[in-house]
PDB file of C-alpha atoms in Angstrom:
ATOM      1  CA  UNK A 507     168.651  58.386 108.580  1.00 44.00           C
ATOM      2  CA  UNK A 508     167.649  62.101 108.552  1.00 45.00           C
ATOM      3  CA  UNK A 509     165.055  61.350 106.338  1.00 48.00           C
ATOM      4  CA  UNK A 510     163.522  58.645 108.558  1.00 50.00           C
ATOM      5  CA  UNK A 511     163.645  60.770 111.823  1.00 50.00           C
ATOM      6  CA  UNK A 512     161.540  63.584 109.459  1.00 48.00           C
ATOM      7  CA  UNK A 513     158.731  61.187 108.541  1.00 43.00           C
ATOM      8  CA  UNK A 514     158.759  60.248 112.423  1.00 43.00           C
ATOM      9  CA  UNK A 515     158.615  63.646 113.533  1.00 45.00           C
ATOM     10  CA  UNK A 516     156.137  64.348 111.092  1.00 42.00           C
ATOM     11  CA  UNK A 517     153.496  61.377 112.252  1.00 42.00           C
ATOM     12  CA  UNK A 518     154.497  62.850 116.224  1.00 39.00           C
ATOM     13  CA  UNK A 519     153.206  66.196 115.312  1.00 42.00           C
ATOM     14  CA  UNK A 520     150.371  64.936 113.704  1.00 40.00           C
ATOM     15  CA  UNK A 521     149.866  62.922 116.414  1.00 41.00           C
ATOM     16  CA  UNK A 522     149.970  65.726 119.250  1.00 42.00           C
ATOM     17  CA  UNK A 523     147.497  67.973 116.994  1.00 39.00           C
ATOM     18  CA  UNK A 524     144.984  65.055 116.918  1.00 42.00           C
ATOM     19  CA  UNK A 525     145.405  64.695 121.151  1.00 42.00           C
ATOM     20  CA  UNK A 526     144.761  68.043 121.288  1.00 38.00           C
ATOM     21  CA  UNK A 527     142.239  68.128 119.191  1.00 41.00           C
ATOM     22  CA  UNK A 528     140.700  65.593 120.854  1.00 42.00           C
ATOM     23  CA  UNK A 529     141.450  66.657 124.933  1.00 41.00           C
ATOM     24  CA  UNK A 530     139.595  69.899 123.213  1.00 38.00           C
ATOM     25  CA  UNK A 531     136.088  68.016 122.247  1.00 39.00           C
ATOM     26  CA  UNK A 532     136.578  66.230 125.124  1.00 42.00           C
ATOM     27  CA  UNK A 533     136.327  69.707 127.519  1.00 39.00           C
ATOM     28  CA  UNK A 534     133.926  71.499 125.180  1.00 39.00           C
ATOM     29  CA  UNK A 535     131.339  68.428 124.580  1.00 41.00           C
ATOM     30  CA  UNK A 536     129.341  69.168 121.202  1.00 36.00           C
ATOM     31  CA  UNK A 537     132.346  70.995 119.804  1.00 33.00           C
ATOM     32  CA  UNK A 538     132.698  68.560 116.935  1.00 36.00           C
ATOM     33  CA  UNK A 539     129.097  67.679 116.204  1.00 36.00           C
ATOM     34  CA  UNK A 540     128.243  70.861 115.948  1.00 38.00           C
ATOM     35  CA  UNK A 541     129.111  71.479 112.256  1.00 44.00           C
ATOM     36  CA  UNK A 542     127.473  68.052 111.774  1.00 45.00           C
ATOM     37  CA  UNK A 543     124.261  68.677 113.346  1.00 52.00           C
ATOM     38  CA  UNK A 544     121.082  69.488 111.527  1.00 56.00           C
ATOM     39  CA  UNK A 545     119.135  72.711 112.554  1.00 71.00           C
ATOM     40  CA  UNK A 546     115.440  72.606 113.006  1.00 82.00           C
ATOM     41  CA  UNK A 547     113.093  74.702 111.135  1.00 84.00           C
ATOM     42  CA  UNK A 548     111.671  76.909 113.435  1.00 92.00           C
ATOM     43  CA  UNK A 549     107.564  75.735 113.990  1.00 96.00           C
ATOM     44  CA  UNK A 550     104.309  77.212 113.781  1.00 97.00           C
ATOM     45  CA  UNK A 551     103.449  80.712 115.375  1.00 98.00           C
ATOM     46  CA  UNK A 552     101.230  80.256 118.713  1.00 98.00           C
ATOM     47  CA  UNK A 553      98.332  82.350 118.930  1.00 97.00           C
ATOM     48  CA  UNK A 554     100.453  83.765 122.544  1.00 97.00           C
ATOM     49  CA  UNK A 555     103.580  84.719 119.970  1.00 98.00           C
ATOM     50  CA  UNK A 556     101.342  86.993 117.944  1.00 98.00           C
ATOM     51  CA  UNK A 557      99.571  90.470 118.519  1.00 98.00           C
ATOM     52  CA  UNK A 558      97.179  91.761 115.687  1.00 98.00           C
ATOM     53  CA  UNK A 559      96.276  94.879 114.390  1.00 97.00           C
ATOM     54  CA  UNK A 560      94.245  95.594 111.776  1.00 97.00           C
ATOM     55  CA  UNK A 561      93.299  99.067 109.485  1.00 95.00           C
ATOM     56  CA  UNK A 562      91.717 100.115 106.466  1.00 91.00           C
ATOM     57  CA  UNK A 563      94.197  99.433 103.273  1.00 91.00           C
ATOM     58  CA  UNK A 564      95.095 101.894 100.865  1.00 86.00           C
ATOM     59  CA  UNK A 565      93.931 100.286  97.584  1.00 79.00           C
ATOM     60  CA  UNK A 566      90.215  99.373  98.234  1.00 69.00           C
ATOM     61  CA  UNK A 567      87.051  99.033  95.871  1.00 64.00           C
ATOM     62  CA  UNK A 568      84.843 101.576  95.169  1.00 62.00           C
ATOM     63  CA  UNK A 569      82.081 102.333  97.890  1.00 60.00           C
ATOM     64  CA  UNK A 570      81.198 103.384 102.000  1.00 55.00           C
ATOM     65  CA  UNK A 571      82.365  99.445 103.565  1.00 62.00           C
ATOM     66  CA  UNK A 572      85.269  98.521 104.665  1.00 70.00           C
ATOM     67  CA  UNK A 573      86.020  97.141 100.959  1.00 86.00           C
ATOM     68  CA  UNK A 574      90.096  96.382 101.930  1.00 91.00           C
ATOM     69  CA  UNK A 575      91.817  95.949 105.140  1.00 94.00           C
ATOM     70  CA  UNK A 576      95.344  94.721 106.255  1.00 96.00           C
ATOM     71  CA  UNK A 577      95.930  92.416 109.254  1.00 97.00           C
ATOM     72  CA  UNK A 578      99.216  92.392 110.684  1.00 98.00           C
ATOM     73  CA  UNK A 579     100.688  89.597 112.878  1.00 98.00           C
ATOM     74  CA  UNK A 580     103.349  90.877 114.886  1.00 98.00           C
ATOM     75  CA  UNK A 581     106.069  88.208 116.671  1.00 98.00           C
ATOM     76  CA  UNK A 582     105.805  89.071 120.679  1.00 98.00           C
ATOM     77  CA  UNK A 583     107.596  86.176 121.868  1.00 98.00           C
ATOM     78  CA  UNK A 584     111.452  85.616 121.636  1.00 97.00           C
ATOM     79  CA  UNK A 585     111.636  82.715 119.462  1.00 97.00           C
ATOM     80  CA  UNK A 586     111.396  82.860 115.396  1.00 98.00           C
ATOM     81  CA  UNK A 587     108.269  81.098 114.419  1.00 98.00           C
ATOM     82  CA  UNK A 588     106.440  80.229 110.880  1.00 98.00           C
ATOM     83  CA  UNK A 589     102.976  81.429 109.908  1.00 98.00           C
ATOM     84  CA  UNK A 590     101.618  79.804 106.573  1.00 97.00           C
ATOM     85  CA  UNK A 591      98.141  79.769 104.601  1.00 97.00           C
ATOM     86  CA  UNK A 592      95.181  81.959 104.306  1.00 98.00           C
ATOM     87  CA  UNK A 593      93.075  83.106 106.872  1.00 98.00           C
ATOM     88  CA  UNK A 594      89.406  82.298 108.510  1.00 97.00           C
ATOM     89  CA  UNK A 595      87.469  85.151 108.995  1.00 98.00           C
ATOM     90  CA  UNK A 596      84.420  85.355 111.365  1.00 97.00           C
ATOM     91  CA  UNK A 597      82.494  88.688 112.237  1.00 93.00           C
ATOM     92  CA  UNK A 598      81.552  89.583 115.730  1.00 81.00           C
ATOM     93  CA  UNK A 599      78.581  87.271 116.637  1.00 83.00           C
ATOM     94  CA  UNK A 600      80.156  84.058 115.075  1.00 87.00           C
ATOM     95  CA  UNK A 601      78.931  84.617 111.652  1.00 92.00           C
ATOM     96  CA  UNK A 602      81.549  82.955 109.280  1.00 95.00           C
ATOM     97  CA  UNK A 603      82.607  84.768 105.677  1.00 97.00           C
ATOM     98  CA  UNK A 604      83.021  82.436 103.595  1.00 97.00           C
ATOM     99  CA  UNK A 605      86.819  83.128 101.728  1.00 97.00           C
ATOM    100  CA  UNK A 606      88.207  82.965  98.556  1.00 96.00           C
ATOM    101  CA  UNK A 607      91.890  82.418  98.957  1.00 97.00           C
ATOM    102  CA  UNK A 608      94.417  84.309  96.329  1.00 95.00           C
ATOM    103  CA  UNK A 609      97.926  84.159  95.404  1.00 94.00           C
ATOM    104  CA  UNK A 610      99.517  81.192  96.388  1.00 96.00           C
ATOM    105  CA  UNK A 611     100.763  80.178  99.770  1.00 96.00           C
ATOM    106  CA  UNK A 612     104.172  79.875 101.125  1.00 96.00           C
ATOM    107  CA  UNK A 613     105.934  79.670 104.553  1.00 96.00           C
ATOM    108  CA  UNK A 614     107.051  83.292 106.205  1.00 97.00           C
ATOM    109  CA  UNK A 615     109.523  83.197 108.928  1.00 97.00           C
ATOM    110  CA  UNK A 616     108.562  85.731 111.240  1.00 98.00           C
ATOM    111  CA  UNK A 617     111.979  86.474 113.592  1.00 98.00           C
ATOM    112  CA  UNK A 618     110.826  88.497 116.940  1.00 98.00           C
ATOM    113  CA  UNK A 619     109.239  91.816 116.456  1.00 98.00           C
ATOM    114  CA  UNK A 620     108.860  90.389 112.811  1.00 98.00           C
ATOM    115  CA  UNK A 621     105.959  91.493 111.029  1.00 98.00           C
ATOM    116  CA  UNK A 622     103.478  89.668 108.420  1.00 98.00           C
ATOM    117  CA  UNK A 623     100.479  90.539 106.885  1.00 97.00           C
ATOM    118  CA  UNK A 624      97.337  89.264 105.520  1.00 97.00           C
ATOM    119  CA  UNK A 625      94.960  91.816 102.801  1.00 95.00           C
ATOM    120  CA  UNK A 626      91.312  91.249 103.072  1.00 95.00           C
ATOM    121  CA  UNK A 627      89.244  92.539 100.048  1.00 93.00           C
ATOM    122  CA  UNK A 628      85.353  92.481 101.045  1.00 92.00           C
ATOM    123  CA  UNK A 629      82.325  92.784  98.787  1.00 90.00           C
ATOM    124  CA  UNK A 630      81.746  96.462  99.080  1.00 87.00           C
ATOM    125  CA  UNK A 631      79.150  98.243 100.872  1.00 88.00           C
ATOM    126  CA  UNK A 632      77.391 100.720  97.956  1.00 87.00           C
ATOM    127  CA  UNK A 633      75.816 104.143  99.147  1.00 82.00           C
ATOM    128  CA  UNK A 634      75.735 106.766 101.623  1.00 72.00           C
ATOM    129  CA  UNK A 635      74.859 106.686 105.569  1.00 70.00           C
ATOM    130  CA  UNK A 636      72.829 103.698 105.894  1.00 76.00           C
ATOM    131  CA  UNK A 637      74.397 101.712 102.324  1.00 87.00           C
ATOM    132  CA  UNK A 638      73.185  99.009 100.603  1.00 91.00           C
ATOM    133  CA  UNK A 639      74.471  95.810  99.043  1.00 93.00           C
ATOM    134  CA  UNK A 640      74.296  95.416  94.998  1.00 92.00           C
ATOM    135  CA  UNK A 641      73.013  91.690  96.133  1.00 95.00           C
ATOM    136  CA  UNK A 642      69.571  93.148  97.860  1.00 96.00           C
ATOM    137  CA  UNK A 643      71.604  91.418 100.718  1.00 95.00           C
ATOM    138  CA  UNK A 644      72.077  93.833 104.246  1.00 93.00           C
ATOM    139  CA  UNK A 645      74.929  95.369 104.491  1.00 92.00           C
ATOM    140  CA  UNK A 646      76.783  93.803 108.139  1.00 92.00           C
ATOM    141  CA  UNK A 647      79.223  96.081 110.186  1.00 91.00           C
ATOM    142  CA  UNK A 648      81.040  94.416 113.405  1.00 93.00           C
ATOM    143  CA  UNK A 649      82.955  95.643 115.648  1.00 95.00           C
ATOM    144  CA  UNK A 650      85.718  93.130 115.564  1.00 96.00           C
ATOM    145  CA  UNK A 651      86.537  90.109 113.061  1.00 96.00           C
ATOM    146  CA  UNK A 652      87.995  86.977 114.582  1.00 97.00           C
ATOM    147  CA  UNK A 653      90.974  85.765 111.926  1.00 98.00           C
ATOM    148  CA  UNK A 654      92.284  82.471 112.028  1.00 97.00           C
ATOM    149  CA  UNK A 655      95.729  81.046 110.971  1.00 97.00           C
ATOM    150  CA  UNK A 656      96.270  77.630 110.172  1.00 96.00           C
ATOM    151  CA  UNK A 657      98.236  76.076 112.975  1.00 96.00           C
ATOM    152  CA  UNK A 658      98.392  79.945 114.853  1.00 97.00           C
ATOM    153  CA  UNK A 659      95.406  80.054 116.676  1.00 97.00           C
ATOM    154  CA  UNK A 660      91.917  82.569 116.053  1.00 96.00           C
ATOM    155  CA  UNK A 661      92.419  86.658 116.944  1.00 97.00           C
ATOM    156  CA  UNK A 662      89.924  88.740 117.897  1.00 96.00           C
ATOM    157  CA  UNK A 663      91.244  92.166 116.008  1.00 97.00           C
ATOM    158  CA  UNK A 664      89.214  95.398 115.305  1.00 96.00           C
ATOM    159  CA  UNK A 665      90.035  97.781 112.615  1.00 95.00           C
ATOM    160  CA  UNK A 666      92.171 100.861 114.006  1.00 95.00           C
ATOM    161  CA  UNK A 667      90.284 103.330 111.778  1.00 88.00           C
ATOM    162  CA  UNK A 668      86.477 102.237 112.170  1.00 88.00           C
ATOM    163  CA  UNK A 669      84.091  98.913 111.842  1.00 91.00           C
ATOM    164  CA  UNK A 670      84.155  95.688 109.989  1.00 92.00           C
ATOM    165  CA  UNK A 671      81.596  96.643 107.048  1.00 90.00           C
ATOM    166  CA  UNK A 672      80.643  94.282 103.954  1.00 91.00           C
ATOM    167  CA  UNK A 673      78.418  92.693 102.108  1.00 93.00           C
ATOM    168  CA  UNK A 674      77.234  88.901 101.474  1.00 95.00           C
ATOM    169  CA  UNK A 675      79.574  87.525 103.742  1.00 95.00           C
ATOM    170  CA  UNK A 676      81.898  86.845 101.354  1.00 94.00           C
ATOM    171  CA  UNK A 677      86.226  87.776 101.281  1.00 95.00           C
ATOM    172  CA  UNK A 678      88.873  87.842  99.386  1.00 94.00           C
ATOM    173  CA  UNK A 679      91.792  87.005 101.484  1.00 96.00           C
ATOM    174  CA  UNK A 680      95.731  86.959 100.289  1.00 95.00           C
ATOM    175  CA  UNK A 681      98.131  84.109 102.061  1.00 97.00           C
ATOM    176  CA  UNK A 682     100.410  85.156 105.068  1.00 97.00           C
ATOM    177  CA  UNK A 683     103.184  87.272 103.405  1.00 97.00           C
ATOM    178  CA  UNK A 684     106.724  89.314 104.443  1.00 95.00           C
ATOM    179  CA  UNK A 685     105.599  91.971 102.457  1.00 93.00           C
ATOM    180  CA  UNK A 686     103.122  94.330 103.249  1.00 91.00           C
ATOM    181  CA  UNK A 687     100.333  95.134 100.805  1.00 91.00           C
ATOM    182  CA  UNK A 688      98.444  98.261 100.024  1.00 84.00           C
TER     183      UNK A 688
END
């Protein structure tokens, strides 16, 4: 008989843990699903989540231009966003450089304040004062460079330590990346 009245008590206590378990999903609605339910990847960076800076990189060609620059998208807003691909780049006065993407392209998650970065490597201006292109081509300086990102909107950015200078309208550009290059 003991025996009996131990299985029952058993299956009574399992019982009252399953009530309760179930009075608690009841009060705290999503309680239970919440282990079950799938999180979204975060999406696409507006152009509003980002502020861009650009400067002058470290490891740059021989010459006078611009030859390498860094662009850095900074996360302003409070959500965690993606930025993916290679930029568009488009000197003051809408002309459009044509680019030759590098590397290969992944997604960055950018968290807020998060930083990635894009390297630009230009064809070089050669020379002194005025320069000159190895092409014959004119040497072009701008002010500012509109970059694009895929899906993240165009930014109007100029360089923090002088002007936009190349030649042939032509750039090298690396994809979005966590890491900053040189």
């Amino acid at each position: 008989m003991r025996h009996n009245n131990g299985i029952r008590g058993a299956a009574l206590a399992t019982t009252a843990v399953m009530a309760v378990a179930a009075a608690v999903t009841a009060v705290l609605p999503g309680t239970a699903m919440a282990a079950s339910t799938p999180t979204t990847a975060p999406s696409a960076c507006p152009a509003s989540a980002l502020q861009v800076s650009a400067w002058q990189a470290a490891d740059r060609p021989v010459g006078t231009g611009t030859g390498a620059a860094v662009v850095q998208f900074t996360n302003v807003s409070q959500k965690t966003c993606v930025l993916k691909g290679y930029p568009t780049v488009t000197g003051a006065g809408n002309t459009a450089l044509k680019v030759t993407p590098t590397g290969k392209a992944a997604a960055v998650t950018v968290r807020p304040q998060g930083r990635a970065w894009v390297k630009l490597t230009f064809v070089q201006v050669q020379g002194e004062g005025d320069g000159y292109c190895v092409s014959g081509n004119t040497p072009a300086a701008y002010p500012t460079m509109v970059i694009g990102l895929p899906n993240s909107g165009k930014h109007q950015v100029a360089l923090k330590d002088g002007w936009w200078a190349q030649c042939d309208n032509k750039v090298t550009a690396t994809p979005v990346s966590a890491v900053e290059p040189s």
